[in-house]
């Protein structure tokens, strides 16, 4: 679960929210689509983080003394 780095999801959700607020100037907000996009962006972000950890581990990019090892002590 830590490989998904859930603490970083706020960044994606804020970006979607800002986009939604900007789009609201042109018409009504469709809350169902907004919720679907929020779920989608979190799933996409989690998947990207997992792939990043997987390939960094596979190709030995992350070493035990890498800075990321402090907050992600175990590789995939």
mmCIF file of C-alpha atoms in Angstrom:
data_model
loop_
_atom_site.group_PDB
_atom_site.id
_atom_site.type_symbol
_atom_site.label_atom_id
_atom_site.label_comp_id
_atom_site.label_asym_id
_atom_site.label_seq_id
_atom_site.Cartn_x
_atom_site.Cartn_y
_atom_site.Cartn_z
ATOM 1 C CA UNK A 1 0.000 0.000 0.000
ATOM 2 C CA UNK A 2 2.876 2.374 0.703
ATOM 3 C CA UNK A 3 4.107 1.933 -2.886
ATOM 4 C CA UNK A 4 1.056 3.849 -4.099
ATOM 5 C CA UNK A 5 2.277 6.861 -2.047
ATOM 6 C CA UNK A 6 -1.214 7.999 -1.004
ATOM 7 C CA UNK A 7 0.122 11.219 0.518
ATOM 8 C CA UNK A 8 0.759 12.471 -3.043
ATOM 9 C CA UNK A 9 -2.847 12.075 -4.213
ATOM 10 C CA UNK A 10 -3.809 15.508 -2.882
ATOM 11 C CA UNK A 11 -1.716 17.094 -5.632
ATOM 12 C CA UNK A 12 -3.712 15.334 -8.347
ATOM 13 C CA UNK A 13 -7.051 16.023 -6.668
ATOM 14 C CA UNK A 14 -6.242 19.718 -6.298
ATOM 15 C CA UNK A 15 -5.339 19.893 -9.991
ATOM 16 C CA UNK A 16 -8.639 18.270 -10.965
ATOM 17 C CA UNK A 17 -10.525 20.607 -8.632
ATOM 18 C CA UNK A 18 -8.883 23.709 -10.100
ATOM 19 C CA UNK A 19 -9.721 22.493 -13.589
ATOM 20 C CA UNK A 20 -13.300 21.884 -12.513
ATOM 21 C CA UNK A 21 -13.566 25.385 -11.043
ATOM 22 C CA UNK A 22 -12.219 26.919 -14.239
ATOM 23 C CA UNK A 23 -14.670 24.886 -16.310
ATOM 24 C CA UNK A 24 -17.525 26.041 -14.058
ATOM 25 C CA UNK A 25 -17.213 29.499 -15.603
ATOM 26 C CA UNK A 26 -18.567 28.123 -18.874
ATOM 27 C CA UNK A 27 -21.548 26.222 -17.478
ATOM 28 C CA UNK A 28 -22.903 24.089 -14.674
ATOM 29 C CA UNK A 29 -20.704 21.613 -12.816
ATOM 30 C CA UNK A 30 -21.495 17.961 -13.489
ATOM 31 C CA UNK A 31 -20.699 16.428 -10.112
ATOM 32 C CA UNK A 32 -20.942 12.837 -11.359
ATOM 33 C CA UNK A 33 -18.228 13.447 -13.947
ATOM 34 C CA UNK A 34 -16.153 15.316 -11.389
ATOM 35 C CA UNK A 35 -16.327 12.365 -8.973
ATOM 36 C CA UNK A 36 -15.477 9.910 -11.756
ATOM 37 C CA UNK A 37 -12.470 11.977 -12.822
ATOM 38 C CA UNK A 38 -11.292 12.196 -9.190
ATOM 39 C CA UNK A 39 -11.434 8.410 -8.827
ATOM 40 C CA UNK A 40 -9.729 7.970 -12.194
ATOM 41 C CA UNK A 41 -6.900 10.382 -11.456
ATOM 42 C CA UNK A 42 -6.192 8.746 -8.091
ATOM 43 C CA UNK A 43 -6.107 5.292 -9.738
ATOM 44 C CA UNK A 44 -3.832 6.605 -12.489
ATOM 45 C CA UNK A 45 -1.526 8.303 -9.990
ATOM 46 C CA UNK A 46 -1.325 5.174 -7.806
ATOM 47 C CA UNK A 47 -0.561 2.998 -10.833
ATOM 48 C CA UNK A 48 2.153 5.383 -12.023
ATOM 49 C CA UNK A 49 3.760 5.313 -8.573
ATOM 50 C CA UNK A 50 3.696 1.503 -8.471
ATOM 51 C CA UNK A 51 5.203 1.240 -11.965
ATOM 52 C CA UNK A 52 7.866 3.757 -10.950
ATOM 53 C CA UNK A 53 8.856 1.700 -7.918
ATOM 54 C CA UNK A 54 8.740 -1.566 -9.857
ATOM 55 C CA UNK A 55 11.001 -0.413 -12.679
ATOM 56 C CA UNK A 56 13.342 1.462 -10.341
ATOM 57 C CA UNK A 57 13.755 -1.766 -8.371
ATOM 58 C CA UNK A 58 14.020 -3.966 -11.461
ATOM 59 C CA UNK A 59 16.728 -1.837 -13.080
ATOM 60 C CA UNK A 60 18.439 -1.084 -9.757
ATOM 61 C CA UNK A 61 17.890 2.662 -9.967
ATOM 62 C CA UNK A 62 16.927 2.816 -6.290
ATOM 63 C CA UNK A 63 19.705 1.705 -3.984
ATOM 64 C CA UNK A 64 19.441 1.169 -0.204
ATOM 65 C CA UNK A 65 21.063 4.581 0.333
ATOM 66 C CA UNK A 66 18.754 6.420 -2.111
ATOM 67 C CA UNK A 67 16.850 9.384 -0.645
ATOM 68 C CA UNK A 68 13.546 7.663 -1.387
ATOM 69 C CA UNK A 69 14.545 4.721 0.810
ATOM 70 C CA UNK A 70 13.842 6.883 3.848
ATOM 71 C CA UNK A 71 10.105 7.067 3.209
ATOM 72 C CA UNK A 72 9.775 3.814 1.244
ATOM 73 C CA UNK A 73 11.982 1.353 3.112
ATOM 74 C CA UNK A 74 10.885 -1.764 1.239
ATOM 75 C CA UNK A 75 11.037 -2.134 -2.567
ATOM 76 C CA UNK A 76 8.361 -4.016 -4.447
#
